[in-house]
Amino acid sequence: MIIDEELLFSLGASLEKYEAGETIFQEGSAVKFYFQIKYGTVKLNNLLEDGKEFVHGLPFDGHCIGESYLFTNHHYAVNAIAVTSCEIIRLSKTRFLEFLVGNPLLMLEINKYTADRLHFRYMISSFLAISDPIVKLTKLFDHLKRYFGYEEPYSFLIPYTRQQIATLTGLRVETVIRYVKKMEELAMVKIENAKIYY
């Protein structure tokens, strides 16, 4: 978690519940809150004119969403949609920024978190130039494993469904299924009860 939940509640945060498919914030809307996911998975996306969807990320328990917009006057350039049932802690932008002014160490933590997310975005964007599905999947899995501090083979449970992996990598879900199976044959991953261990 980025900020201690009790601290957020002591500052006047509320706990909001969203069902799968509900919108947390929309592209083009004004930024009014700091959001931190207590439980659940959220999709950050854009819907393109041709009806296709571009997914920027799938943050889950403990992550904050849209935090970089708190430091600009821009409206959101993405949507945040609940993928699962979610509980999200919400604190007003004004109260959040007032608190950060007096807590520079927390400001540094937020900046580090945002920099990590930006790094992830750059990495995901590089997938557009990679045609080999195994290379795409390996880059994604390597990043996730390092981010969460795992090193041993098969020690890390990939936290995404095959559909979510497809969305992040720009692959079709059928391609992800086929190549994850190939990775298992090559002893790059282990699959137990349909879960992927890397």
C-alpha positions as protocol buffer text, in pm:
chain_id: "A"
residue {
  index: 1
  type: MET
  ca { x: 0 y: 0 z: 0 }
}
residue {
  index: 2
  type: ILE
  ca { x: 122 y: 348 z: -83 }
}
residue {
  index: 3
  type: ILE
  ca { x: -21 y: 536 z: 217 }
}
residue {
  index: 4
  type: ASP
  ca { x: -131 y: 378 z: 544 }
}
residue {
  index: 5
  type: GLU
  ca { x: -508 y: 335 z: 531 }
}
residue {
  index: 6
  type: GLU
  ca { x: -564 y: 453 z: 888 }
}
residue {
  index: 7
  type: LEU
  ca { x: -375 y: 773 z: 809 }
}
residue {
  index: 8
  type: LEU
  ca { x: -600 y: 835 z: 510 }
}
residue {
  index: 9
  type: PHE
  ca { x: -914 y: 777 z: 719 }
}
residue {
  index: 10
  type: SER
  ca { x: -779 y: 1010 z: 990 }
}
residue {
  index: 11
  type: LEU
  ca { x: -753 y: 1281 z: 723 }
}
residue {
  index: 12
  type: GLY
  ca { x: -1121 y: 1238 z: 635 }
}
residue {
  index: 13
  type: ALA
  ca { x: -1106 y: 973 z: 359 }
}
residue {
  index: 14
  type: SER
  ca { x: -1413 y: 764 z: 282 }
}
residue {
  index: 15
  type: LEU
  ca { x: -1440 y: 402 z: 168 }
}
residue {
  index: 16
  type: GLU
  ca { x: -1625 y: 371 z: -162 }
}
residue {
  index: 17
  type: LYS
  ca { x: -1754 y: 43 z: -309 }
}
residue {
  index: 18
  type: TYR
  ca { x: -1769 y: -30 z: -681 }
}
residue {
  index: 19
  type: GLU
  ca { x: -1906 y: -334 z: -861 }
}
residue {
  index: 20
  type: ALA
  ca { x: -1732 y: -485 z: -1164 }
}
residue {
  index: 21
  type: GLY
  ca { x: -1789 y: -260 z: -1465 }
}
residue {
  index: 22
  type: GLU
  ca { x: -1857 y: 57 z: -1265 }
}
residue {
  index: 23
  type: THR
  ca { x: -1666 y: 375 z: -1350 }
}
residue {
  index: 24
  type: ILE
  ca { x: -1445 y: 530 z: -1082 }
}
residue {
  index: 25
  type: PHE
  ca { x: -1347 y: 827 z: -1297 }
}
residue {
  index: 26
  type: GLN
  ca { x: -1383 y: 913 z: -1666 }
}
residue {
  index: 27
  type: GLU
  ca { x: -1154 y: 1054 z: -1931 }
}
residue {
  index: 28
  type: GLY
  ca { x: -1211 y: 1430 z: -1950 }
}
residue {
  index: 29
  type: SER
  ca { x: -1342 y: 1467 z: -1595 }
}
residue {
  index: 30
  type: ALA
  ca { x: -1191 y: 1701 z: -1336 }
}
residue {
  index: 31
  type: VAL
  ca { x: -958 y: 1557 z: -1073 }
}
residue {
  index: 32
  type: LYS
  ca { x: -1111 y: 1585 z: -727 }
}
residue {
  index: 33
  type: PHE
  ca { x: -978 y: 1291 z: -523 }
}
residue {
  index: 34
  type: TYR
  ca { x: -683 y: 1073 z: -432 }
}
residue {
  index: 35
  type: PHE
  ca { x: -785 y: 710 z: -487 }
}
residue {
  index: 36
  type: GLN
  ca { x: -618 y: 408 z: -324 }
}
residue {
  index: 37
  type: ILE
  ca { x: -739 y: 53 z: -385 }
}
residue {
  index: 38
  type: LYS
  ca { x: -810 y: -133 z: -63 }
}
residue {
  index: 39
  type: TYR
  ca { x: -937 y: -441 z: -244 }
}
residue {
  index: 40
  type: GLY
  ca { x: -998 y: -535 z: -607 }
}
residue {
  index: 41
  type: THR
  ca { x: -862 y: -472 z: -956 }
}
residue {
  index: 42
  type: VAL
  ca { x: -910 y: -158 z: -1164 }
}
residue {
  index: 43
  type: LYS
  ca { x: -855 y: -108 z: -1537 }
}
residue {
  index: 44
  type: LEU
  ca { x: -705 y: 218 z: -1666 }
}
residue {
  index: 45
  type: ASN
  ca { x: -810 y: 249 z: -2029 }
}
residue {
  index: 46
  type: ASN
  ca { x: -910 y: 457 z: -2329 }
}
residue {
  index: 47
  type: LEU
  ca { x: -1186 y: 364 z: -2570 }
}
residue {
  index: 48
  type: LEU
  ca { x: -1076 y: 438 z: -2925 }
}
residue {
  index: 49
  type: GLU
  ca { x: -1295 y: 571 z: -3205 }
}
residue {
  index: 50
  type: ASP
  ca { x: -1304 y: 233 z: -3379 }
}
residue {
  index: 51
  type: GLY
  ca { x: -1452 y: 75 z: -3065 }
}
residue {
  index: 52
  type: LYS
  ca { x: -1124 y: -84 z: -2957 }
}
residue {
  index: 53
  type: GLU
  ca { x: -987 y: -50 z: -2608 }
}
residue {
  index: 54
  type: PHE
  ca { x: -634 y: 48 z: -2507 }
}
residue {
  index: 55
  type: VAL
  ca { x: -546 y: -65 z: -2155 }
}
residue {
  index: 56
  type: HIS
  ca { x: -273 y: 127 z: -1972 }
}
residue {
  index: 57
  type: GLY
  ca { x: -265 y: -89 z: -1660 }
}
residue {
  index: 58
  type: LEU
  ca { x: -449 y: -311 z: -1416 }
}
residue {
  index: 59
  type: PRO
  ca { x: -363 y: -186 z: -1066 }
}
residue {
  index: 60
  type: PHE
  ca { x: -493 y: -388 z: -772 }
}
residue {
  index: 61
  type: ASP
  ca { x: -491 y: -408 z: -389 }
}
residue {
  index: 62
  type: GLY
  ca { x: -272 y: -138 z: -233 }
}
residue {
  index: 63
  type: HIS
  ca { x: -211 y: 66 z: -548 }
}
residue {
  index: 64
  type: CYS
  ca { x: -329 y: 422 z: -604 }
}
residue {
  index: 65
  type: ILE
  ca { x: -483 y: 534 z: -933 }
}
residue {
  index: 66
  type: GLY
  ca { x: -464 y: 863 z: -1120 }
}
residue {
  index: 67
  type: GLU
  ca { x: -230 y: 1010 z: -859 }
}
residue {
  index: 68
  type: SER
  ca { x: -15 y: 1198 z: -1112 }
}
residue {
  index: 69
  type: TYR
  ca { x: -315 y: 1414 z: -1206 }
}
residue {
  index: 70
  type: LEU
  ca { x: -331 y: 1552 z: -853 }
}
residue {
  index: 71
  type: PHE
  ca { x: -20 y: 1759 z: -931 }
}
residue {
  index: 72
  type: THR
  ca { x: -148 y: 1917 z: -1255 }
}
residue {
  index: 73
  type: ASN
  ca { x: -446 y: 2116 z: -1375 }
}
residue {
  index: 74
  type: HIS
  ca { x: -522 y: 1860 z: -1644 }
}
residue {
  index: 75
  type: HIS
  ca { x: -840 y: 1656 z: -1656 }
}
residue {
  index: 76
  type: TYR
  ca { x: -805 y: 1277 z: -1664 }
}
residue {
  index: 77
  type: ALA
  ca { x: -680 y: 1140 z: -1998 }
}
residue {
  index: 78
  type: VAL
  ca { x: -790 y: 786 z: -1904 }
}
residue {
  index: 79
  type: ASN
  ca { x: -1088 y: 603 z: -1758 }
}
residue {
  index: 80
  type: ALA
  ca { x: -1071 y: 399 z: -1436 }
}
residue {
  index: 81
  type: ILE
  ca { x: -1313 y: 106 z: -1441 }
}
residue {
  index: 82
  type: ALA
  ca { x: -1360 y: -160 z: -1171 }
}
residue {
  index: 83
  type: VAL
  ca { x: -1267 y: -501 z: -1314 }
}
residue {
  index: 84
  type: THR
  ca { x: -1379 y: -682 z: -999 }
}
residue {
  index: 85
  type: SER
  ca { x: -1576 y: -572 z: -696 }
}
residue {
  index: 86
  type: CYS
  ca { x: -1360 y: -302 z: -539 }
}
residue {
  index: 87
  type: GLU
  ca { x: -1326 y: -105 z: -220 }
}
residue {
  index: 88
  type: ILE
  ca { x: -1144 y: 220 z: -282 }
}
residue {
  index: 89
  type: ILE
  ca { x: -1030 y: 476 z: -29 }
}
residue {
  index: 90
  type: ARG
  ca { x: -1105 y: 828 z: -150 }
}
residue {
  index: 91
  type: LEU
  ca { x: -962 y: 1150 z: -7 }
}
residue {
  index: 92
  type: SER
  ca { x: -1030 y: 1499 z: -141 }
}
residue {
  index: 93
  type: LYS
  ca { x: -753 y: 1645 z: -359 }
}
residue {
  index: 94
  type: THR
  ca { x: -736 y: 1959 z: -144 }
}
residue {
  index: 95
  type: ARG
  ca { x: -692 y: 1769 z: 183 }
}
residue {
  index: 96
  type: PHE
  ca { x: -443 y: 1530 z: 23 }
}
residue {
  index: 97
  type: LEU
  ca { x: -222 y: 1810 z: -113 }
}
residue {
  index: 98
  type: GLU
  ca { x: -238 y: 2005 z: 215 }
}
residue {
  index: 99
  type: PHE
  ca { x: -116 y: 1696 z: 397 }
}
residue {
  index: 100
  type: LEU
  ca { x: 168 y: 1629 z: 150 }
}
residue {
  index: 101
  type: VAL
  ca { x: 305 y: 1983 z: 188 }
}
residue {
  index: 102
  type: GLY
  ca { x: 385 y: 1904 z: 552 }
}
residue {
  index: 103
  type: ASN
  ca { x: 514 y: 1552 z: 481 }
}
residue {
  index: 104
  type: PRO
  ca { x: 797 y: 1561 z: 225 }
}
residue {
  index: 105
  type: LEU
  ca { x: 895 y: 1197 z: 284 }
}
residue {
  index: 106
  type: LEU
  ca { x: 549 y: 1084 z: 182 }
}
residue {
  index: 107
  type: MET
  ca { x: 575 y: 1309 z: -125 }
}
residue {
  index: 108
  type: LEU
  ca { x: 896 y: 1122 z: -217 }
}
residue {
  index: 109
  type: GLU
  ca { x: 716 y: 788 z: -178 }
}
residue {
  index: 110
  type: ILE
  ca { x: 436 y: 904 z: -408 }
}
residue {
  index: 111
  type: ASN
  ca { x: 695 y: 1024 z: -662 }
}
residue {
  index: 112
  type: LYS
  ca { x: 878 y: 690 z: -649 }
}
residue {
  index: 113
  type: TYR
  ca { x: 552 y: 502 z: -698 }
}
residue {
  index: 114
  type: THR
  ca { x: 456 y: 724 z: -994 }
}
residue {
  index: 115
  type: ALA
  ca { x: 804 y: 679 z: -1146 }
}
residue {
  index: 116
  type: ASP
  ca { x: 769 y: 300 z: -1116 }
}
residue {
  index: 117
  type: ARG
  ca { x: 433 y: 316 z: -1292 }
}
residue {
  index: 118
  type: LEU
  ca { x: 580 y: 536 z: -1566 }
}
residue {
  index: 119
  type: HIS
  ca { x: 861 y: 283 z: -1613 }
}
residue {
  index: 120
  type: PHE
  ca { x: 598 y: 9 z: -1648 }
}
residue {
  index: 121
  type: ARG
  ca { x: 416 y: 217 z: -1912 }
}
residue {
  index: 122
  type: TYR
  ca { x: 738 y: 266 z: -2111 }
}
residue {
  index: 123
  type: MET
  ca { x: 806 y: -105 z: -2094 }
}
residue {
  index: 124
  type: ILE
  ca { x: 454 y: -199 z: -2203 }
}
residue {
  index: 125
  type: SER
  ca { x: 471 y: 54 z: -2489 }
}
residue {
  index: 126
  type: SER
  ca { x: 788 y: -115 z: -2614 }
}
residue {
  index: 127
  type: PHE
  ca { x: 582 y: -432 z: -2668 }
}
residue {
  index: 128
  type: LEU
  ca { x: 433 y: -271 z: -2979 }
}
residue {
  index: 129
  type: ALA
  ca { x: 769 y: -319 z: -3153 }
}
residue {
  index: 130
  type: ILE
  ca { x: 814 y: -683 z: -3045 }
}
residue {
  index: 131
  type: SER
  ca { x: 655 y: -953 z: -3258 }
}
residue {
  index: 132
  type: ASP
  ca { x: 765 y: -1265 z: -3064 }
}
residue {
  index: 133
  type: PRO
  ca { x: 492 y: -1352 z: -2807 }
}
residue {
  index: 134
  type: ILE
  ca { x: 739 y: -1534 z: -2578 }
}
residue {
  index: 135
  type: VAL
  ca { x: 963 y: -1226 z: -2564 }
}
residue {
  index: 136
  type: LYS
  ca { x: 660 y: -1006 z: -2479 }
}
residue {
  index: 137
  type: LEU
  ca { x: 542 y: -1243 z: -2206 }
}
residue {
  index: 138
  type: THR
  ca { x: 893 y: -1285 z: -2064 }
}
residue {
  index: 139
  type: LYS
  ca { x: 947 y: -907 z: -2045 }
}
residue {
  index: 140
  type: LEU
  ca { x: 615 y: -861 z: -1865 }
}
residue {
  index: 141
  type: PHE
  ca { x: 674 y: -1151 z: -1624 }
}
residue {
  index: 142
  type: ASP
  ca { x: 1033 y: -1041 z: -1553 }
}
residue {
  index: 143
  type: HIS
  ca { x: 918 y: -690 z: -1468 }
}
residue {
  index: 144
  type: LEU
  ca { x: 639 y: -807 z: -1237 }
}
residue {
  index: 145
  type: LYS
  ca { x: 863 y: -1057 z: -1060 }
}
residue {
  index: 146
  type: ARG
  ca { x: 1135 y: -795 z: -999 }
}
residue {
  index: 147
  type: TYR
  ca { x: 882 y: -532 z: -890 }
}
residue {
  index: 148
  type: PHE
  ca { x: 744 y: -761 z: -620 }
}
residue {
  index: 149
  type: GLY
  ca { x: 1093 y: -875 z: -511 }
}
residue {
  index: 150
  type: TYR
  ca { x: 1091 y: -1240 z: -616 }
}
residue {
  index: 151
  type: GLU
  ca { x: 1399 y: -1419 z: -750 }
}
residue {
  index: 152
  type: GLU
  ca { x: 1361 y: -1798 z: -730 }
}
residue {
  index: 153
  type: PRO
  ca { x: 1221 y: -1987 z: -1030 }
}
residue {
  index: 154
  type: TYR
  ca { x: 845 y: -2044 z: -1008 }
}
residue {
  index: 155
  type: SER
  ca { x: 824 y: -1841 z: -685 }
}
residue {
  index: 156
  type: PHE
  ca { x: 602 y: -1566 z: -825 }
}
residue {
  index: 157
  type: LEU
  ca { x: 231 y: -1610 z: -899 }
}
residue {
  index: 158
  type: ILE
  ca { x: 141 y: -1391 z: -1198 }
}
residue {
  index: 159
  type: PRO
  ca { x: -143 y: -1172 z: -1062 }
}
residue {
  index: 160
  type: TYR
  ca { x: -331 y: -1143 z: -1391 }
}
residue {
  index: 161
  type: THR
  ca { x: -571 y: -1361 z: -1585 }
}
residue {
  index: 162
  type: ARG
  ca { x: -478 y: -1469 z: -1936 }
}
residue {
  index: 163
  type: GLN
  ca { x: -725 y: -1213 z: -2072 }
}
residue {
  index: 164
  type: GLN
  ca { x: -558 y: -937 z: -1868 }
}
residue {
  index: 165
  type: ILE
  ca { x: -213 y: -1049 z: -1988 }
}
residue {
  index: 166
  type: ALA
  ca { x: -342 y: -1033 z: -2345 }
}
residue {
  index: 167
  type: THR
  ca { x: -474 y: -683 z: -2287 }
}
residue {
  index: 168
  type: LEU
  ca { x: -142 y: -562 z: -2143 }
}
residue {
  index: 169
  type: THR
  ca { x: 73 y: -716 z: -2415 }
}
residue {
  index: 170
  type: GLY
  ca { x: -148 y: -648 z: -2718 }
}
residue {
  index: 171
  type: LEU
  ca { x: -178 y: -1020 z: -2789 }
}
residue {
  index: 172
  type: ARG
  ca { x: -496 y: -1217 z: -2846 }
}
residue {
  index: 173
  type: VAL
  ca { x: -604 y: -1428 z: -2550 }
}
residue {
  index: 174
  type: GLU
  ca { x: -572 y: -1743 z: -2761 }
}
residue {
  index: 175
  type: THR
  ca { x: -211 y: -1647 z: -2835 }
}
residue {
  index: 176
  type: VAL
  ca { x: -138 y: -1595 z: -2465 }
}
residue {
  index: 177
  type: ILE
  ca { x: -287 y: -1936 z: -2381 }
}
residue {
  index: 178
  type: ARG
  ca { x: -85 y: -2108 z: -2653 }
}
residue {
  index: 179
  type: TYR
  ca { x: 246 y: -1942 z: -2569 }
}
residue {
  index: 180
  type: VAL
  ca { x: 213 y: -1975 z: -2192 }
}
residue {
  index: 181
  type: LYS
  ca { x: 171 y: -2348 z: -2258 }
}
residue {
  index: 182
  type: LYS
  ca { x: 483 y: -2337 z: -2477 }
}
residue {
  index: 183
  type: MET
  ca { x: 669 y: -2155 z: -2197 }
}
residue {
  index: 184
  type: GLU
  ca { x: 565 y: -2436 z: -1962 }
}
residue {
  index: 185
  type: GLU
  ca { x: 707 y: -2692 z: -2206 }
}
residue {
  index: 186
  type: LEU
  ca { x: 1032 y: -2492 z: -2210 }
}
residue {
  index: 187
  type: ALA
  ca { x: 1034 y: -2488 z: -1825 }
}
residue {
  index: 188
  type: MET
  ca { x: 1006 y: -2108 z: -1823 }
}
residue {
  index: 189
  type: VAL
  ca { x: 684 y: -2115 z: -1618 }
}
residue {
  index: 190
  type: LYS
  ca { x: 498 y: -2366 z: -1407 }
}
residue {
  index: 191
  type: ILE
  ca { x: 120 y: -2399 z: -1427 }
}
residue {
  index: 192
  type: GLU
  ca { x: -73 y: -2531 z: -1127 }
}
residue {
  index: 193
  type: ASN
  ca { x: -453 y: -2521 z: -1110 }
}
residue {
  index: 194
  type: ALA
  ca { x: -455 y: -2286 z: -1411 }
}
residue {
  index: 195
  type: LYS
  ca { x: -232 y: -2039 z: -1222 }
}
residue {
  index: 196
  type: ILE
  ca { x: 96 y: -1923 z: -1379 }
}
residue {
  index: 197
  type: TYR
  ca { x: 409 y: -1933 z: -1162 }
}
residue {
  index: 198
  type: TYR
  ca { x: 720 y: -1760 z: -1292 }
}
